Coordinates of C-alpha atoms and ligand atoms in Angstrom, one line a residue:
X10 CA 4.0 16.5 12.9
X11 CA 7.1 16.7 15.2
X12 CA 10.1 14.7 14.7
X13 CA 11.6 13.2 17.9
X14 CA 15.3 13.8 17.9
X15 CA 16.9 13.1 21.3
X16 CA 19.6 15.5 22.3
X17 CA 22.9 13.9 22.8
X18 CA 26.2 14.9 24.0
X19 CA 27.5 14.9 20.5
X20 CA 24.8 17.2 19.3
X21 CA 25.2 19.5 22.3
X22 CA 28.9 20.0 21.7
X23 CA 28.6 20.2 18.0
X24 CA 30.6 17.2 16.9
X25 CA 30.7 16.2 13.3
X26 CA 27.5 14.6 11.9
X27 CA 25.5 15.6 14.9
X28 CA 22.4 13.7 13.7
X29 CA 24.2 10.4 13.4
X30 CA 23.7 8.2 16.5
X31 CA 25.2 4.9 17.1
X32 CA 22.0 3.3 18.2
X33 CA 19.1 4.7 16.3
X34 CA 17.4 5.1 13.0
X35 CA 14.9 7.8 11.8
X36 CA 11.9 7.0 9.6
X37 CA 9.4 9.0 7.6
X38 CA 6.3 6.9 7.3
X39 CA 3.1 7.1 5.4
X40 CA 2.2 3.8 7.1
X41 CA 0.1 4.2 10.2
X42 CA 1.7 3.8 13.7
X43 CA -0.3 0.7 14.7
X44 CA 0.8 -1.1 11.5
X45 CA 4.5 -0.8 12.0
X46 CA 4.8 -0.6 15.7
X47 CA 5.1 -4.4 16.2
X48 CA 7.7 -4.6 13.5
X49 CA 9.8 -1.8 14.9
X50 CA 9.6 -3.2 18.4
X51 CA 10.8 -6.6 17.1
X52 CA 13.7 -4.8 15.4
X53 CA 14.7 -2.9 18.5
X54 CA 14.4 -6.1 20.6
X55 CA 16.7 -7.9 18.3
X56 CA 19.3 -5.2 17.6
X57 CA 19.0 -2.7 20.4
X58 CA 18.7 0.0 17.8
X59 CA 16.0 2.6 18.6
X60 CA 13.6 3.8 16.0
X61 CA 12.2 7.3 15.7
X62 CA 9.2 7.7 13.4
X63 CA 7.6 10.8 11.9
X64 CA 4.1 9.8 10.6
X65 CA 3.1 11.9 7.6
X66 CA -0.2 12.1 5.7
X67 CA 1.3 13.9 2.7
X68 CA 4.3 15.9 1.5
X69 CA 7.0 13.4 2.3
X70 CA 9.0 14.1 -0.9
X71 CA 8.6 17.8 -0.5
X72 CA 9.8 17.6 3.1
X73 CA 12.9 15.6 2.1
X74 CA 13.7 18.0 -0.7
X75 CA 13.3 21.0 1.6
X76 CA 15.5 19.4 4.3
X77 CA 18.1 18.3 1.8
X78 CA 21.4 17.1 3.3
X79 CA 20.2 18.2 6.7
X80 CA 17.3 15.8 6.8
X81 CA 17.3 13.6 9.8
X82 CA 15.4 10.8 7.9
X83 CA 17.3 7.7 7.1
X84 CA 14.5 5.7 5.6
X85 CA 11.0 6.1 4.1
X86 CA 8.1 3.6 4.5
X87 CA 5.1 3.9 2.2
X88 CA 2.4 2.1 0.4
X89 CA 1.9 2.3 -3.4
X90 CA 4.5 1.9 -6.1
X91 CA 3.8 5.4 -7.5
X92 CA 4.9 6.9 -4.1
X93 CA 8.1 4.9 -4.2
X94 CA 8.8 5.9 -7.8
X95 CA 8.0 9.5 -6.9
X96 CA 10.7 9.5 -4.2
X97 CA 13.2 8.0 -6.5
X98 CA 12.4 10.4 -9.3
X99 CA 12.8 13.3 -7.0
X100 CA 16.3 12.2 -6.1
X101 CA 15.7 11.9 -2.3
X102 CA 16.7 8.2 -2.2
X103 CA 19.9 6.3 -2.7
X104 CA 20.6 2.8 -3.9
X105 CA 21.3 0.0 -1.5
X106 CA 23.5 -2.9 -2.3
X107 CA 22.5 -5.8 -0.1
X108 CA 22.7 -9.5 -0.7
X109 CA 20.1 -10.0 2.0
X110 CA 17.6 -7.7 0.3
X111 CA 18.1 -9.2 -3.1
X112 CA 17.8 -12.7 -1.6
X113 CA 14.7 -12.0 0.4
X114 CA 12.8 -9.8 -2.1
X115 CA 11.9 -11.2 -5.5
X116 CA 13.0 -9.0 -8.4
X117 CA 9.4 -8.2 -9.4
X118 CA 9.1 -6.4 -6.1
X119 CA 12.2 -4.2 -6.1
X120 CA 13.7 -1.5 -8.2
X121 CA 16.2 -2.7 -10.8
X122 CA 18.4 0.1 -9.7
X123 CA 18.0 -0.9 -6.0
X124 CA 16.4 2.4 -5.0
X125 CA 13.3 0.9 -3.5
X126 CA 12.3 -2.5 -2.1
X127 CA 8.8 -3.9 -1.7
X128 CA 8.3 -5.7 1.6
X129 CA 4.6 -6.8 1.2
X130 CA 2.0 -7.0 -1.5
X131 CA -1.7 -6.4 -1.2
X132 CA -4.4 -7.4 -3.6
X133 CA -7.3 -5.1 -4.7
X134 CA -10.4 -7.2 -4.4
X135 CA -14.1 -6.9 -4.8
X136 CA -16.2 -7.1 -1.6
X137 CA -19.6 -8.6 -2.6
X138 CA -22.8 -8.7 -0.6
X139 CA -23.5 -12.2 0.6
X140 CA -27.3 -11.6 0.1
X141 CA -27.4 -9.7 -3.1
X142 CA -24.5 -10.9 -5.3
X143 CA -24.5 -14.5 -6.6
X144 CA -21.4 -16.7 -6.7
X145 CA -19.5 -16.1 -9.9
X146 CA -21.4 -12.8 -10.6
X147 CA -18.1 -10.8 -10.4
X148 CA -15.1 -12.2 -12.3
X149 CA -13.2 -9.3 -13.9
X150 CA -12.3 -5.7 -13.3
X151 CA -13.5 -4.9 -16.8
X152 CA -17.0 -6.3 -15.9
X153 CA -17.4 -3.5 -13.3
X154 CA -18.4 -1.3 -16.2
X155 CA -21.2 -3.6 -17.2
X156 CA -24.7 -2.0 -16.9
X157 CA -25.8 -5.0 -14.8
X158 CA -24.1 -3.2 -11.9
X159 CA -26.0 0.0 -12.3
X160 CA -26.6 1.6 -8.9
X161 CA -24.8 -1.3 -7.2
X162 CA -21.1 -0.2 -6.8
X163 CA -19.5 1.8 -4.0
X164 CA -15.9 3.0 -4.1
X165 CA -13.5 5.5 -2.6
X166 CA -12.2 8.5 -4.6
X167 CA -10.9 8.0 -8.1
X168 CA -7.9 10.1 -7.2
X169 CA -6.8 7.9 -4.3
X170 CA -3.5 6.1 -5.0
X171 CA -5.2 2.7 -4.7
X172 CA -7.7 3.6 -7.4
X173 CA -5.1 5.2 -9.6
X174 CA -2.9 2.1 -9.5
X175 CA -5.9 0.0 -10.6
X176 CA -6.7 2.5 -13.4
X177 CA -3.0 2.4 -14.3
X178 CA -3.1 -1.3 -14.7
X179 CA -6.2 -1.0 -16.9
X180 CA -4.3 1.4 -19.1
X181 CA -1.4 -1.1 -19.4
X182 CA -3.9 -3.8 -20.4
X183 CA -6.2 -1.9 -22.7
X184 CA -4.8 1.6 -23.4
X185 CA -6.1 5.0 -22.5
X186 CA -9.2 5.2 -24.7
X187 CA -10.6 1.9 -23.5
X188 CA -9.8 2.8 -19.9
X189 CA -11.7 6.1 -20.2
X190 CA -14.7 4.2 -21.5
X191 CA -14.4 1.8 -18.6
X192 CA -14.2 4.6 -16.1
X193 CA -17.3 6.2 -17.5
X194 CA -19.0 2.8 -17.3
X195 CA -18.0 2.3 -13.7
X196 CA -19.1 5.8 -12.8
X197 CA -22.5 5.2 -14.3
X198 CA -22.8 2.2 -12.1
X199 CA -22.0 3.9 -8.8
X200 CA -24.6 3.9 -6.1
X201 CA -23.2 7.1 -4.6
X202 CA -20.4 9.6 -5.3
X203 CA -17.0 8.2 -4.3
X204 CA -16.3 8.9 -0.7
X205 CA -14.7 7.4 2.4
X206 CA -12.0 4.7 2.7
X207 CA -12.1 1.1 1.7
X208 CA -13.8 0.0 4.9
X209 CA -16.6 2.6 4.5
X210 CA -17.6 0.9 1.3
X211 CA -18.1 -2.4 3.0
X212 CA -20.1 -0.6 5.7
X213 CA -22.3 0.8 2.9
X214 CA -22.8 -2.8 1.5
X215 CA -23.8 -3.9 5.0
X216 CA -26.2 -0.9 5.2
X217 CA -27.8 -1.9 1.9
X218 CA -26.6 1.1 -0.1
X219 CA -24.7 -0.9 -2.7
X220 CA -23.9 -4.5 -3.5
X221 CA -20.2 -4.5 -4.3
X222 CA -17.1 -2.4 -3.6
X223 CA -13.4 -2.3 -4.3
X224 CA -11.0 -2.7 -1.4
X225 CA -7.6 -4.0 -0.4
X226 CA -7.5 -7.5 1.0
X227 CA -6.1 -6.7 4.5
X228 CA -9.1 -4.6 5.4
X229 CA -11.1 -7.8 5.5
X230 CA -8.9 -9.0 8.3
X231 CA -8.9 -5.7 10.1
X232 CA -12.7 -5.5 10.0
X233 CA -13.1 -9.0 11.3
X234 CA -10.9 -8.1 14.2
X235 CA -12.9 -5.0 15.0
X236 CA -15.9 -5.2 17.3
X237 CA -18.0 -2.7 15.4
X238 CA -16.8 -3.5 11.9
X239 CA -17.1 -7.3 12.1
X240 CA -20.7 -7.1 11.1
X241 CA -19.7 -5.2 8.0
X242 CA -17.2 -7.9 7.1
X243 CA -19.7 -10.7 7.9
X244 CA -22.1 -9.2 5.3
X245 CA -19.7 -9.7 2.4
X246 CA -17.6 -12.3 0.6
X247 CA -14.3 -11.3 -0.9
X248 CA -13.8 -12.1 -4.6
X249 CA -10.4 -12.0 -6.4
X250 CA -11.2 -10.4 -9.7
X251 CA -8.8 -10.6 -12.6
X252 CA -8.1 -8.6 -15.7
X253 CA -9.6 -10.3 -18.8
X254 CA -6.1 -11.2 -19.9
X255 CA -4.2 -11.0 -16.7
X256 CA -4.5 -11.6 -13.0
X257 CA -5.5 -10.0 -9.8
X258 CA -4.3 -6.4 -9.3
X259 CA -1.6 -6.1 -6.6
X260 CA 0.4 -3.2 -5.3
X261 CA 3.3 -3.1 -2.8
X262 CA 4.2 -1.5 0.4
X263 CA 7.9 -0.6 0.4
X264 CA 11.0 1.1 1.8
X265 CA 13.9 3.2 0.6
X266 CA 17.0 4.6 2.0
X267 CA 17.1 8.4 1.9
X268 CA 19.9 10.2 0.2
X269 CA 20.8 12.0 3.4
X270 CA 20.6 9.0 5.7
X271 CA 22.7 10.1 8.8
X272 CA 22.3 6.6 10.2
X273 CA 22.9 4.6 7.1
X274 CA 24.3 1.5 8.7
X275 CA 21.3 1.2 11.1
X276 CA 18.9 1.9 8.3
X277 CA 20.4 -0.9 6.3
X278 CA 19.9 -3.2 9.2
X279 CA 16.3 -2.2 9.5
X280 CA 15.7 -2.6 5.8
X281 CA 17.2 -6.1 5.9
X282 CA 15.2 -6.9 9.0
X283 CA 11.9 -5.9 7.3
X284 CA 12.7 -8.5 4.6
X285 CA 13.5 -11.2 7.2
X286 CA 11.3 -14.2 7.9
X287 CA 10.5 -12.8 11.3
X288 CA 9.3 -9.4 10.0
X289 CA 7.5 -11.0 7.1
X290 CA 5.6 -13.1 9.5
X291 CA 4.5 -10.1 11.5
X292 CA 3.3 -8.3 8.3
X293 CA 1.3 -11.5 7.4
X294 CA -0.1 -12.2 10.9
X295 CA -0.7 -8.6 12.2
X296 CA -1.4 -6.7 9.0
X297 CA -3.0 -9.4 6.8
X298 CA -0.7 -8.5 4.0
X299 CA 1.1 -10.9 1.6
X300 CA 4.8 -11.4 2.5
X301 CA 7.2 -11.3 -0.4
X302 CA 10.1 -13.3 1.0
X303 CA 10.5 -16.8 -0.4
X304 CA 9.3 -19.3 2.2
X305 CA 7.1 -16.7 4.0
X306 CA 3.4 -17.5 4.0
X307 CA 0.2 -15.4 4.3
X308 CA -1.7 -15.9 7.6
X309 CA -4.1 -18.8 7.8
X310 CA -7.0 -16.4 7.8
X311 CA -5.8 -14.6 4.7
X312 CA -5.2 -18.0 3.0
X313 CA -8.7 -19.0 3.8
X314 CA -10.1 -16.3 1.6
X315 CA -8.7 -17.9 -1.5
X316 CA -5.7 -17.9 -3.7
X317 CA -5.0 -15.9 -6.8
X318 CA -2.6 -15.2 -9.6
X319 CA -1.1 -11.7 -9.4
X320 CA -1.5 -9.6 -12.5
X321 CA 1.4 -9.7 -14.9
X322 CA 1.7 -5.9 -15.1
X323 CA 5.2 -4.6 -14.0
X324 CA 5.1 -2.3 -11.0
X325 CA 7.3 0.3 -12.7
X326 CA 4.8 0.4 -15.6
X327 CA 2.0 1.0 -13.1
X328 CA 3.9 3.9 -11.7
X329 CA 4.6 5.1 -15.2
X330 CA 0.8 5.3 -16.0
X331 CA -0.1 7.2 -12.9
X332 CA -0.3 10.7 -14.5
X333 CA -2.4 9.3 -17.4
X334 CA -4.7 7.6 -14.9
X335 CA -5.2 10.8 -12.9
X336 CA -5.9 12.7 -16.1
X337 CA -8.6 10.2 -17.2
X338 CA -10.2 10.1 -13.7
X339 CA -10.4 13.9 -13.9
X340 CA -11.7 13.9 -17.5
X341 CA -14.6 11.7 -16.7
X342 CA -15.2 13.6 -13.4
X343 CA -15.2 10.3 -11.6
X344 CA -15.8 11.8 -8.2
X345 CA -18.4 14.3 -9.4
Ligands
LIG5 FE1 -4.6 0.8 3.1

């Protein structure tokens, strides 16, 4: 993964802070290029500030640690609260004091210490076969361990961050022992070993391999917009399950300012832009995510799938249970 750093006169002659440019901002992103390109384009159109993005599959924190003060990165973009918390814990971020960010992002979706900021939420739903699952047959996450689902569930790996966040929420609601029992029950109901991404599970429902799967809400929109995948999406309904004494599981995508941030001013502008009504609408319309800013609305398509009450588990508590969730997933050999 190469990082694009334009050579400038300042860099060539070795002036102080050679990485700091007047008109650019550097990002490390776990989010895919097509997801964020429209947002970055809108930012550049509005401000004239150029964005350079290094897309990473893994190892962002390790890279930032290795680069230390010399890192060219100003900002990180990622999904999943545990990844945001990991970056903060590793000391590669710095706090941001911004009235715009605190006004645009509800306190539930940002770090009390202002180290990370959620810019969208996503709900983890059940995709259910239109033909083989009755209305009202799925209601809770707990119910996925019921033997009535034996041989009927498909899911991605238990060690994926989306699964671990859901397991973390289960731990927060019911404790580790009950969560282990739940994981064993879900494993016993699987139609096949965990494999593939969220969309691959819906494809498996379409192909008749299983009847329900777990998946994030925005993949429904993405499949509907894809020529090949539309048939998969058309074979399912989305259901908003809840925890027995809670709501629908949600996670965030978020941003943080790096500790090194050579272009701090520009990074702050981009962070604030991503929380603005304009950017929140792009997230909603292009990515089918839920915007967080007060007054911003999900797209009409997303709204048509139904409404829900988000689970009451605090995001930092989710991140705090991640290690325990991974341990349980491994103990029950969920993927085996
Ligand atoms: Fe995703």
